[in-house]
mmCIF file of C-alpha atoms in Angstrom:
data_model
loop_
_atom_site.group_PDB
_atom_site.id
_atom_site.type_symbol
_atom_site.label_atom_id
_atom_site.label_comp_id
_atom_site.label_asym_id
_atom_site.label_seq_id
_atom_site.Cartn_x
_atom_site.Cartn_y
_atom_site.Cartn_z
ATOM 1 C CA UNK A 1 110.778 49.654 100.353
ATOM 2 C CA UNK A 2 111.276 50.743 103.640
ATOM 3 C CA UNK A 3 107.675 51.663 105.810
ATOM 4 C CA UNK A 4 106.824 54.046 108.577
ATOM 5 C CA UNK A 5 107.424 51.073 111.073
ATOM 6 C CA UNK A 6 110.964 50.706 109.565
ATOM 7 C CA UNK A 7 111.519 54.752 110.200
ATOM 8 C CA UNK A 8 109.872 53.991 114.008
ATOM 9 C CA UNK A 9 112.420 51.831 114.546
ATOM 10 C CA UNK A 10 115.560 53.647 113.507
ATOM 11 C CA UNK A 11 114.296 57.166 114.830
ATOM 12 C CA UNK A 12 113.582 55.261 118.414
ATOM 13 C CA UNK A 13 110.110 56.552 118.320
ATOM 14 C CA UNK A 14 106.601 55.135 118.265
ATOM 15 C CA UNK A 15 104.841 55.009 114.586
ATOM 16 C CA UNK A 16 102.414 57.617 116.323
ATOM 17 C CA UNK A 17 105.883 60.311 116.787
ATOM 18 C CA UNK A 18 106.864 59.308 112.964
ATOM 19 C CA UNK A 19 103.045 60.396 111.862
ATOM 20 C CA UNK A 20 102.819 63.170 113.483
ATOM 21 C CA UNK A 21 106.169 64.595 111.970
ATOM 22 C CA UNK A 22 105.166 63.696 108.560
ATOM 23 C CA UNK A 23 101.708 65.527 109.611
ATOM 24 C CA UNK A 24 102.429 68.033 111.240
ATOM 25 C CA UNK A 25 99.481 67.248 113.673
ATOM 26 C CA UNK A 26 101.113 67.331 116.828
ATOM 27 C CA UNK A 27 104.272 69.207 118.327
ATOM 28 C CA UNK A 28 107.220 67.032 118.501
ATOM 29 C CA UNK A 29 110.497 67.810 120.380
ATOM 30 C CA UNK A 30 113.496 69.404 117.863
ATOM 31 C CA UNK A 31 115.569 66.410 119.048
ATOM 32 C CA UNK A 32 113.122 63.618 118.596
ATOM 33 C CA UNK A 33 112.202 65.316 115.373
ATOM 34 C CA UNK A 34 115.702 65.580 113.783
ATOM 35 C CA UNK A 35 116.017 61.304 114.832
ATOM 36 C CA UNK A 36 112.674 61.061 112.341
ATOM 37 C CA UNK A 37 114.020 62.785 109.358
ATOM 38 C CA UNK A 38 117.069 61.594 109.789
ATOM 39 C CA UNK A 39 115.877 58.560 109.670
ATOM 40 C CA UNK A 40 113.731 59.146 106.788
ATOM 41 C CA UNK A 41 116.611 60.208 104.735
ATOM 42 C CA UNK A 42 118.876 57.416 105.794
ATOM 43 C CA UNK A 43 116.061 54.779 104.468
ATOM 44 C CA UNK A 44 114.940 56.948 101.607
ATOM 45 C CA UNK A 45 111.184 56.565 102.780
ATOM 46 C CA UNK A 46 108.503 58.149 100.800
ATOM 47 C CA UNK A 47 105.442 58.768 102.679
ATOM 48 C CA UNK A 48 102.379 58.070 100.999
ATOM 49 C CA UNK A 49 100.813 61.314 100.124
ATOM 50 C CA UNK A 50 97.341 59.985 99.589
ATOM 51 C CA UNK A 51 97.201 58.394 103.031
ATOM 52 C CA UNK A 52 98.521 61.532 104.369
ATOM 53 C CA UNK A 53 95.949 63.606 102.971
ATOM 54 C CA UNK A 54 93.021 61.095 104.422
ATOM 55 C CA UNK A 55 94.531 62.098 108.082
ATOM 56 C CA UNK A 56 94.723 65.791 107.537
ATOM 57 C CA UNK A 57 92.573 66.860 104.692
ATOM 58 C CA UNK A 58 95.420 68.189 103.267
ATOM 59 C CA UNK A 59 97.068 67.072 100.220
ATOM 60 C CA UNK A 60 99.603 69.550 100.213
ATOM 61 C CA UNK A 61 99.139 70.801 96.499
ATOM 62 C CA UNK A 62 98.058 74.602 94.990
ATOM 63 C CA UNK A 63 96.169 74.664 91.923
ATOM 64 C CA UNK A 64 97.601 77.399 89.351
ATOM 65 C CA UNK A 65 95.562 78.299 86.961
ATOM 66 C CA UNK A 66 96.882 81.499 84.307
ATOM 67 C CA UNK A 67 96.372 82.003 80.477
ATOM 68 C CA UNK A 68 98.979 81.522 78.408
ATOM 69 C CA UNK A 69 101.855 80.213 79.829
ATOM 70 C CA UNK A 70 103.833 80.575 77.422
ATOM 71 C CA UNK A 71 103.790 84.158 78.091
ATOM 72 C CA UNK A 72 107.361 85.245 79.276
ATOM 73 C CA UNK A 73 105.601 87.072 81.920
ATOM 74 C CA UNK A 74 103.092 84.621 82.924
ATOM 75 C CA UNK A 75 106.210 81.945 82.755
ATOM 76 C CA UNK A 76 108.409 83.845 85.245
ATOM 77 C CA UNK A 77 105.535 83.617 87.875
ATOM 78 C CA UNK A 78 104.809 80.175 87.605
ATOM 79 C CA UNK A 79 108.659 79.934 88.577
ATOM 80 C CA UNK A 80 108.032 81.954 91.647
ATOM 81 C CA UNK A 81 105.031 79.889 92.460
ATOM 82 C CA UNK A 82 106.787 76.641 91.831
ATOM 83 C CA UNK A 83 109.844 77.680 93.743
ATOM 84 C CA UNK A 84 107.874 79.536 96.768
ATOM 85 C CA UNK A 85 105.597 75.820 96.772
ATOM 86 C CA UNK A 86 108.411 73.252 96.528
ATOM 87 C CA UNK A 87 110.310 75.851 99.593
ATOM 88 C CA UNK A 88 106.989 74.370 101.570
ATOM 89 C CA UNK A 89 106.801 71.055 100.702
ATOM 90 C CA UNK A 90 103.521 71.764 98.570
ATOM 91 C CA UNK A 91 103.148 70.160 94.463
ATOM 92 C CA UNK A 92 101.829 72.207 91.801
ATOM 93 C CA UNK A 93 98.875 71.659 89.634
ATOM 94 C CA UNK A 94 98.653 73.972 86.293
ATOM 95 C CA UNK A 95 95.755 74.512 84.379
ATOM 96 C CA UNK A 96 95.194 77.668 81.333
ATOM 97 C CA UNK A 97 91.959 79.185 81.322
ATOM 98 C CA UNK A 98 92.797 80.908 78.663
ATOM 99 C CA UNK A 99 91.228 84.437 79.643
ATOM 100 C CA UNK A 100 88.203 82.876 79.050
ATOM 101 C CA UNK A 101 85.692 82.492 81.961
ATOM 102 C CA UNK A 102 83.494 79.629 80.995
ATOM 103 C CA UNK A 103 87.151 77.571 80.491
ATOM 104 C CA UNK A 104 88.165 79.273 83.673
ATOM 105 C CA UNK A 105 85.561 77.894 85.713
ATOM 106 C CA UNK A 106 85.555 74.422 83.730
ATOM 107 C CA UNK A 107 89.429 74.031 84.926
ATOM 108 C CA UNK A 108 89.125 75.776 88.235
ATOM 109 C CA UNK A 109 86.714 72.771 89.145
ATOM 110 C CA UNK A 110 88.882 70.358 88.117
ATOM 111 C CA UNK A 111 91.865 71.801 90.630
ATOM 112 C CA UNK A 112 89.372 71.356 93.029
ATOM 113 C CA UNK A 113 88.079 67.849 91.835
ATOM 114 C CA UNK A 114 91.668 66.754 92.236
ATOM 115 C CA UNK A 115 92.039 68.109 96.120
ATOM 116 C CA UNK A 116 93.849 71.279 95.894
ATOM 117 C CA UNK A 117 94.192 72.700 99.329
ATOM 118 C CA UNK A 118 93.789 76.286 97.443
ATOM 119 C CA UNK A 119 94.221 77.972 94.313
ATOM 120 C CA UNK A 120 95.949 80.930 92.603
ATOM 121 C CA UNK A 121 94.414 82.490 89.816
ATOM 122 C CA UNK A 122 95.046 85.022 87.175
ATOM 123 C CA UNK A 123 91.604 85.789 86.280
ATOM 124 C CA UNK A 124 89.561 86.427 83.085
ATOM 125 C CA UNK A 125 88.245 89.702 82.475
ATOM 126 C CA UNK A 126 84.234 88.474 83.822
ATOM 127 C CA UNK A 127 85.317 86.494 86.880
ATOM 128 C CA UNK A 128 81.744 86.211 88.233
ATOM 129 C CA UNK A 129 81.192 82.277 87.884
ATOM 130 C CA UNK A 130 84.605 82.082 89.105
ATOM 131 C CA UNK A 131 84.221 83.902 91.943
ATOM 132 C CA UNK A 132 80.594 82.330 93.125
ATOM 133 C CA UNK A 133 82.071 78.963 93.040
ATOM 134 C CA UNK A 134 85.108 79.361 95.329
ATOM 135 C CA UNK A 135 82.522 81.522 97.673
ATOM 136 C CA UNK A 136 80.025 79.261 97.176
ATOM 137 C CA UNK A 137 82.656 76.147 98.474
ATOM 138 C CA UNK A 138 84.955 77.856 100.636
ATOM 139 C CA UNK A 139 87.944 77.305 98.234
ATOM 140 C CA UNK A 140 90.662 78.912 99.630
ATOM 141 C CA UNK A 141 92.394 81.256 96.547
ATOM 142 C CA UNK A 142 94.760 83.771 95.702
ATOM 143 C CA UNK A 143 93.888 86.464 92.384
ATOM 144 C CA UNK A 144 97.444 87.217 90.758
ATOM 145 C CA UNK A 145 98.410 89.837 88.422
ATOM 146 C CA UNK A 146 94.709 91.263 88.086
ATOM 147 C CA UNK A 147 92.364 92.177 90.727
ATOM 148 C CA UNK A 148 88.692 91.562 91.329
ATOM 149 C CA UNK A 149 88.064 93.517 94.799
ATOM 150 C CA UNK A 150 89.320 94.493 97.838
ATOM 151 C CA UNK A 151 87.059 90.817 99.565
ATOM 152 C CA UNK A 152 89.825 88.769 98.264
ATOM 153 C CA UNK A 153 93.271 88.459 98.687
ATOM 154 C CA UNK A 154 95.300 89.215 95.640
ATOM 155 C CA UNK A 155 99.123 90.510 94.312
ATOM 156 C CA UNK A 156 99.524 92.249 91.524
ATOM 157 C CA UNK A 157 102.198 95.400 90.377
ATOM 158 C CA UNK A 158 101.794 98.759 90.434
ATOM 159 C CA UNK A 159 100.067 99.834 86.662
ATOM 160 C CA UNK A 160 99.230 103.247 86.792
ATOM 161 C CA UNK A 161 102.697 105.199 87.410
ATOM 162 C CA UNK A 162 104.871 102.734 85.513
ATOM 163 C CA UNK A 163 102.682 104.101 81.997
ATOM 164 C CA UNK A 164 103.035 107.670 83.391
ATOM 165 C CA UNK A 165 106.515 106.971 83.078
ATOM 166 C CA UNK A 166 106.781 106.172 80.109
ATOM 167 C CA UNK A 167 104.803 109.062 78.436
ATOM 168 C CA UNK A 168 106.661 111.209 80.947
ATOM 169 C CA UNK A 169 109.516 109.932 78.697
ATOM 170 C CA UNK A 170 108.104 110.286 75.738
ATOM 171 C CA UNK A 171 106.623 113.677 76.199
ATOM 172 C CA UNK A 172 110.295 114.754 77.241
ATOM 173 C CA UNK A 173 111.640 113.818 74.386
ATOM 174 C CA UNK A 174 109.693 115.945 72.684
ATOM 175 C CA UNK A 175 106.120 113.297 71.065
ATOM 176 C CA UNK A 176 103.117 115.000 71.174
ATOM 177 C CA UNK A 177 100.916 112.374 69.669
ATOM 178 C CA UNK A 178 101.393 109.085 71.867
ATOM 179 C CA UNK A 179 99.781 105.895 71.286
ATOM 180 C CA UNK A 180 98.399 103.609 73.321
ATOM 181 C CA UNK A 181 97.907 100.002 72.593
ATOM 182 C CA UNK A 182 95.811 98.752 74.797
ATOM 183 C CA UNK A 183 94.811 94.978 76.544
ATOM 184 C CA UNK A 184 91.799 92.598 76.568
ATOM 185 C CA UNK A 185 88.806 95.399 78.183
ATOM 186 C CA UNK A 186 87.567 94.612 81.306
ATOM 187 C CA UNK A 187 90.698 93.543 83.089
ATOM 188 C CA UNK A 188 92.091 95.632 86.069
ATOM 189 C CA UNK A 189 95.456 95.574 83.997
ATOM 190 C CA UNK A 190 94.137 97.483 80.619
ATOM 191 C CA UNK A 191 91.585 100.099 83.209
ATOM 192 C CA UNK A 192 94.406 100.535 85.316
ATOM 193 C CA UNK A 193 97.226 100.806 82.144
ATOM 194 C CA UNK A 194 94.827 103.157 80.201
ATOM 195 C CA UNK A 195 94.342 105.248 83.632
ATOM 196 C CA UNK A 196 98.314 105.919 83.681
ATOM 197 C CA UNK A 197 98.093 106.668 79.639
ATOM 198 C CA UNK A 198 95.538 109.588 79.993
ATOM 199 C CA UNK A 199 97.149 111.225 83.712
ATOM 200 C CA UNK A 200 100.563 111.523 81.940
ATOM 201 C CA UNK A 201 99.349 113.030 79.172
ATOM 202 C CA UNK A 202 97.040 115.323 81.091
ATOM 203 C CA UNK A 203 100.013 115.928 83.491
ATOM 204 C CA UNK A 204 102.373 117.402 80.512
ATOM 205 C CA UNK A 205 99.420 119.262 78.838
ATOM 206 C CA UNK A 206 98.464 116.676 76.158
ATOM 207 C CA UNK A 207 95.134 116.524 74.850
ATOM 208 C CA UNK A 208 93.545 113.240 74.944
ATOM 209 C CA UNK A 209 93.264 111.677 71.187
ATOM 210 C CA UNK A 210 90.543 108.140 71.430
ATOM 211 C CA UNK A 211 92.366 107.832 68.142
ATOM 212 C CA UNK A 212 95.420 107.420 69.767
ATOM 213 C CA UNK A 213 94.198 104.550 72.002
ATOM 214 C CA UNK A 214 93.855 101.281 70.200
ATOM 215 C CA UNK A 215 92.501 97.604 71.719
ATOM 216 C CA UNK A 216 94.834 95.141 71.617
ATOM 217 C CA UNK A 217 93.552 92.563 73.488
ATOM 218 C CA UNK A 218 96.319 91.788 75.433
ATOM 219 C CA UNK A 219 98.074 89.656 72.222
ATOM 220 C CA UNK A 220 99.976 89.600 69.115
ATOM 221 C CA UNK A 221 97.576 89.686 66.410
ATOM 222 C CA UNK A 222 95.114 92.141 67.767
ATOM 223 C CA UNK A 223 98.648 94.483 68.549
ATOM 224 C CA UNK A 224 99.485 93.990 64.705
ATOM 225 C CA UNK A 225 95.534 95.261 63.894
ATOM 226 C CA UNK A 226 95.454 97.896 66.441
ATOM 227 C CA UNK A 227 98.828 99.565 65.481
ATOM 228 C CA UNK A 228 97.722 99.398 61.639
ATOM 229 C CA UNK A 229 94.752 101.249 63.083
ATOM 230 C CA UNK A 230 96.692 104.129 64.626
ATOM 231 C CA UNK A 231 98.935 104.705 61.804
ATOM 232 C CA UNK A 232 95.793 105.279 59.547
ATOM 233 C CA UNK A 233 94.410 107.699 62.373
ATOM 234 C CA UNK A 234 94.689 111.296 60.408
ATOM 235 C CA UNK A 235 97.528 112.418 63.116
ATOM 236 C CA UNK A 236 99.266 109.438 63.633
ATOM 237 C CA UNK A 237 101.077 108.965 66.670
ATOM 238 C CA UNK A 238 105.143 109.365 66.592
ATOM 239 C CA UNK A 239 105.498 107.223 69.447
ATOM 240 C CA UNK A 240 103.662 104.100 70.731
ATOM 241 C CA UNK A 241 103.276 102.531 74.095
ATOM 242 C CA UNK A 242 102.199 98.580 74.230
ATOM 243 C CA UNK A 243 100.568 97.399 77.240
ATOM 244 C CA UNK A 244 102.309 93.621 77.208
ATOM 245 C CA UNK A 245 105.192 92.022 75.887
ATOM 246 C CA UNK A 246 102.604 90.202 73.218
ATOM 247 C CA UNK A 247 101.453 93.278 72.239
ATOM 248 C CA UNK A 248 105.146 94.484 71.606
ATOM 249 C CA UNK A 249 105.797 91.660 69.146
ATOM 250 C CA UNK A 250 102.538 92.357 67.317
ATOM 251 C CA UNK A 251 103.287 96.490 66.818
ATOM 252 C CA UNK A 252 106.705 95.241 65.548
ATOM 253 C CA UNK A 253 104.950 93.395 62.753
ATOM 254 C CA UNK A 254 102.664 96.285 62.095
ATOM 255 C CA UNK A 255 105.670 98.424 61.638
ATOM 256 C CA UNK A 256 108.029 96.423 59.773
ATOM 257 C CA UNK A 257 104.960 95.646 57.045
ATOM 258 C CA UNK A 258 104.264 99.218 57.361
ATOM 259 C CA UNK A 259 107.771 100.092 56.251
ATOM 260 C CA UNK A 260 108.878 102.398 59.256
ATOM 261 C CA UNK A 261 111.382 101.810 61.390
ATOM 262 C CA UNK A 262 112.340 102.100 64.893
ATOM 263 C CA UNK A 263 112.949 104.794 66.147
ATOM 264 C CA UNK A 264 113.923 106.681 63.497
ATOM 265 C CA UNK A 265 110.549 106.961 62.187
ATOM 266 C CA UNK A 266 108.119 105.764 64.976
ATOM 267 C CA UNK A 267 109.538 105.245 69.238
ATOM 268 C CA UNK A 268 108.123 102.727 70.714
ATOM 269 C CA UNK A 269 108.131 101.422 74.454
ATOM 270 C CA UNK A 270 106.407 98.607 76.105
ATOM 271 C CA UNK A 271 104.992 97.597 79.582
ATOM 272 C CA UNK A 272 106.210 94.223 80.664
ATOM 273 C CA UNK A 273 110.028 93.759 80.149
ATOM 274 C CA UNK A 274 111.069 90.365 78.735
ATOM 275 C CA UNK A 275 114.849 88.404 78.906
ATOM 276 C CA UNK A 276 115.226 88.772 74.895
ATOM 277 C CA UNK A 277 114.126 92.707 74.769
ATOM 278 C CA UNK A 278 117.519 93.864 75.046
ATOM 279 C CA UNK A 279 118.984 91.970 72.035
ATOM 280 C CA UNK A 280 116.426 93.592 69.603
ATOM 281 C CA UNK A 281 118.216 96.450 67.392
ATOM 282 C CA UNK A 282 116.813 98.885 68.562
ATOM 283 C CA UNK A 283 117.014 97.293 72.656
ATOM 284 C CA UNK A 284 113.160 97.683 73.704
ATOM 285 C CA UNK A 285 112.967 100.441 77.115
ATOM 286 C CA UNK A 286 109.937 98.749 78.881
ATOM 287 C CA UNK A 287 108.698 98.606 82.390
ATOM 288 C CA UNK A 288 109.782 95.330 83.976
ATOM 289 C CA UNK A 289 107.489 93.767 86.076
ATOM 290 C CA UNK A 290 108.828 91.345 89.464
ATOM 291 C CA UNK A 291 106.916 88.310 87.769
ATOM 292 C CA UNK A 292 108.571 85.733 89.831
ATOM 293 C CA UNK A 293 107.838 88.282 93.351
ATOM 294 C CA UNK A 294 104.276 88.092 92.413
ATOM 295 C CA UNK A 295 104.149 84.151 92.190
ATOM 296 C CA UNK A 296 105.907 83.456 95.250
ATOM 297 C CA UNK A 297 103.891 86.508 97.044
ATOM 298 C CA UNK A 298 100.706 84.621 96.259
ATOM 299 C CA UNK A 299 101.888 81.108 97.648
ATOM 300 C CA UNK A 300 102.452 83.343 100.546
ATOM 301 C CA UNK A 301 99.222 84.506 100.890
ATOM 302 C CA UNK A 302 97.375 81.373 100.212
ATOM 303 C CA UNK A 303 99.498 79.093 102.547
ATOM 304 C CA UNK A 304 98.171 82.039 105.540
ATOM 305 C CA UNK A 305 94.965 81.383 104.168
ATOM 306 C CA UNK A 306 95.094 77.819 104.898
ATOM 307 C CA UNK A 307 96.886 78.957 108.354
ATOM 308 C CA UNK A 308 94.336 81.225 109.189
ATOM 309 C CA UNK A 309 90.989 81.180 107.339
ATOM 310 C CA UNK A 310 89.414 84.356 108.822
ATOM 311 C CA UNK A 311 92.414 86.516 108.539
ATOM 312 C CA UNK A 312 91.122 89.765 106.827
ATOM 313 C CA UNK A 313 92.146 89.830 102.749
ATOM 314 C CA UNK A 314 94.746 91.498 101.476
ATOM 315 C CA UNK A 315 96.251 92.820 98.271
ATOM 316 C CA UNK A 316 99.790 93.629 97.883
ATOM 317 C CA UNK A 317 100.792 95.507 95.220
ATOM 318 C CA UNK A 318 104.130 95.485 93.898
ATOM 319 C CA UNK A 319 106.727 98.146 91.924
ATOM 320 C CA UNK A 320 107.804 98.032 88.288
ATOM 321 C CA UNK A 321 111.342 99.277 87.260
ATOM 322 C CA UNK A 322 111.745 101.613 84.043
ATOM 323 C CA UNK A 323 114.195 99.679 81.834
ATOM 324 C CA UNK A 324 115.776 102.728 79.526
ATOM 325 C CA UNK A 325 117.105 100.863 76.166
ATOM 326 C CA UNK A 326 117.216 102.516 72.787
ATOM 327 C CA UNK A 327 113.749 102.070 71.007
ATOM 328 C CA UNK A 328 112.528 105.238 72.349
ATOM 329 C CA UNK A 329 114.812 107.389 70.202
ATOM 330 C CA UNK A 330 117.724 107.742 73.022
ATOM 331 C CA UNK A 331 121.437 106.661 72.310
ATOM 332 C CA UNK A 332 122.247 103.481 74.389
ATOM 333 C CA UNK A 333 124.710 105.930 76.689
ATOM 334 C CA UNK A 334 121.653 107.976 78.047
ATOM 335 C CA UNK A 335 120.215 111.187 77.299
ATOM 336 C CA UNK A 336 122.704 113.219 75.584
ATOM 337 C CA UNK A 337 121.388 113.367 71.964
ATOM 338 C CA UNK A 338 117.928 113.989 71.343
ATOM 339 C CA UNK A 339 115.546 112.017 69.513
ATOM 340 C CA UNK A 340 115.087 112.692 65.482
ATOM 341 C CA UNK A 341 112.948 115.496 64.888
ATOM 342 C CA UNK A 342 112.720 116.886 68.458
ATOM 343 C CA UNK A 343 114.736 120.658 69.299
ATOM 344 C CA UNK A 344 118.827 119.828 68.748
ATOM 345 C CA UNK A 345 118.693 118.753 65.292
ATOM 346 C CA UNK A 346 119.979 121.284 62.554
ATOM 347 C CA UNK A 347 116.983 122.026 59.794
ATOM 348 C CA UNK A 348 114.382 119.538 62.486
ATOM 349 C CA UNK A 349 111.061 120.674 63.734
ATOM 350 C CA UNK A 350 110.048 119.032 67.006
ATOM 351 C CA UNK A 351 107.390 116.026 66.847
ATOM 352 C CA UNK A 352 104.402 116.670 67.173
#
């Protein structure tokens, strides 16, 4: 196995040059430092990592830690995290608090146990241990997808408008009674989801219904519950809204045991766009969030961090697209046949 004194050697360099290449502690010429990697390749060295980190109290790894992974959402920005990491010559570490915050701060201290240089988190919906313990030790850390103040840095999309959107839809096509199924209280995501809910409705004249807003708690089963809740509400709503793409799946098993079908008797639209939504009959029309943009946004923010500790914190917000399918009542062509039950239709009154 070749050593640092056999890259020396073939690079023409002292073993000092080679380490501080590998290091990064010290400026090297472009010339002398193409001769090092070159030579590196040409051996197939492999620097030892732990050593490495001894020298510059770096071990050049993040710490990830989100709730369910398996989440198509949550999946597409550990891509962008892995990709925008391995781009920088950092490893990843991946933990699941699973939106819970004594498990949050349980694996969050592990990351840290195992030498992170700084962590990105997705965080539960009462972040407070959390957040004294990276104060509290200076761990340098990025909040994705949900925010906890303007002190840290943290990337997340743009929640409000995207759900005025899509009751701006809905109320065009004629609904009257919208439904809202919500997430898990206490994250920015549900405040912020619920927030564009009620200002479209209030925009297009809509009374607000509580009835009409359901917890869903940001998964599949407590979607299924809260949609069975809605259609018992004494006005049921002709046209749902689900906050996450597990939410989505549960109001489709709501519906389907209810018996009603989409959209001919219920529309139904979802924040959070996932790669299988258009091969559901009907095609879902969802908001599609830049998953993979917010997980290589936050390895750019941490990896200033490390560069510069007492930069001021940021948050960068990102933009959804509106991803117009079929399940809200429209033909797959566009808008030129209304929805059942809305002005157009021979011997129809519109929803209400």
């Amino acid at each position: 196995m070749a050593t640092m004194v056999d890259v020396a050697r073939r690079a023409g360099v002292s073993v000092a040059t080679v380490s501080h290449v590998l290091n990064e502690t010290r400026p090297v010429r472009p010339g002398t430092r193409k001769a090092v990697l070159d030579a590196i390749d040409e051996l197939g060295y492999i620097p030892n990592t732990l050593a490495r980190s001894l020298v510059t109290a770096r071990t050049r790894s993040i710490g990830l830690a989100v709730s369910a992974i398996s989440n198509p959402y949550f999946t597409e920005i550990l891509q962008g995290v892995e990709a925008g990491a391995l781009e920088r010559g950092y490893g990843l570490l991946i933990a699941d608090p699973h939106d819970d915050p004594e498990h949050e701060l349980t694996v969050v201290r592990l990351l840290h146990e195992r030498r992170v240089d700084g962590v990105l988190v997705a965080p539960s919906a009462g972040p407070a241990g959390l957040l004294e313990y990276l104060a509290r030790r200076k761990i340098p850390a990025v909040f994705l997808d949900r925010l906890v103040g303007d002190a840290h840095d943290q990337v997340c999309v743009e929640n409000v408008r995207p759900v005025e959107q899509l009751v701006d839809h809905l109320a065009d096509l004629g609904h009257t009674r919208i439904g809202l199924v919500a997430g898990l209280p206490g994250l920015s995501t549900t405040t912020e989801r619920i927030a564009g809910y009620r200002a479209g409705l209030e925009r297009h004249g809509l009374p607000f219904r509580p009835g009409l807003l359901a917890e869903g708690h940001s998964e599949a089963r407590g979607a299924e519950d809260a949609v069975h809740r809605l259609l018992a509400f004494p006005e049921p709503p002709t046209a749902i809204i689900t906050a996450n793409n597990a939410m989505t799946i549960g109001a489709l098993r709501a519906l389907r045991t209810a018996g009603l079908s989409v959209p001919d008797d219920l529309a139904l639209v979802c924040f959070d766009d996932f790669s299988w939504a258009d091969v559901f009959s009907p095609g879902l029309t969802a908001i599609s969030q830049p998953g993979r943009e917010v997980g290589a946004t936050a390895v750019r923010l941490l990896l200033e961090r490390l560069e510069n500790p007492g930069r001021p914190p940021r948050t960068v917000r990102l933009p959804c697209a509106f991803v117009h399918r079929t399940s809200c009542g429209c033909v797959a062509e566009g808008l030129d046949r209304p929805l059942p039950g809305t002005p157009g239709i021979a011997g129809k009154d519109p929803v209400s």
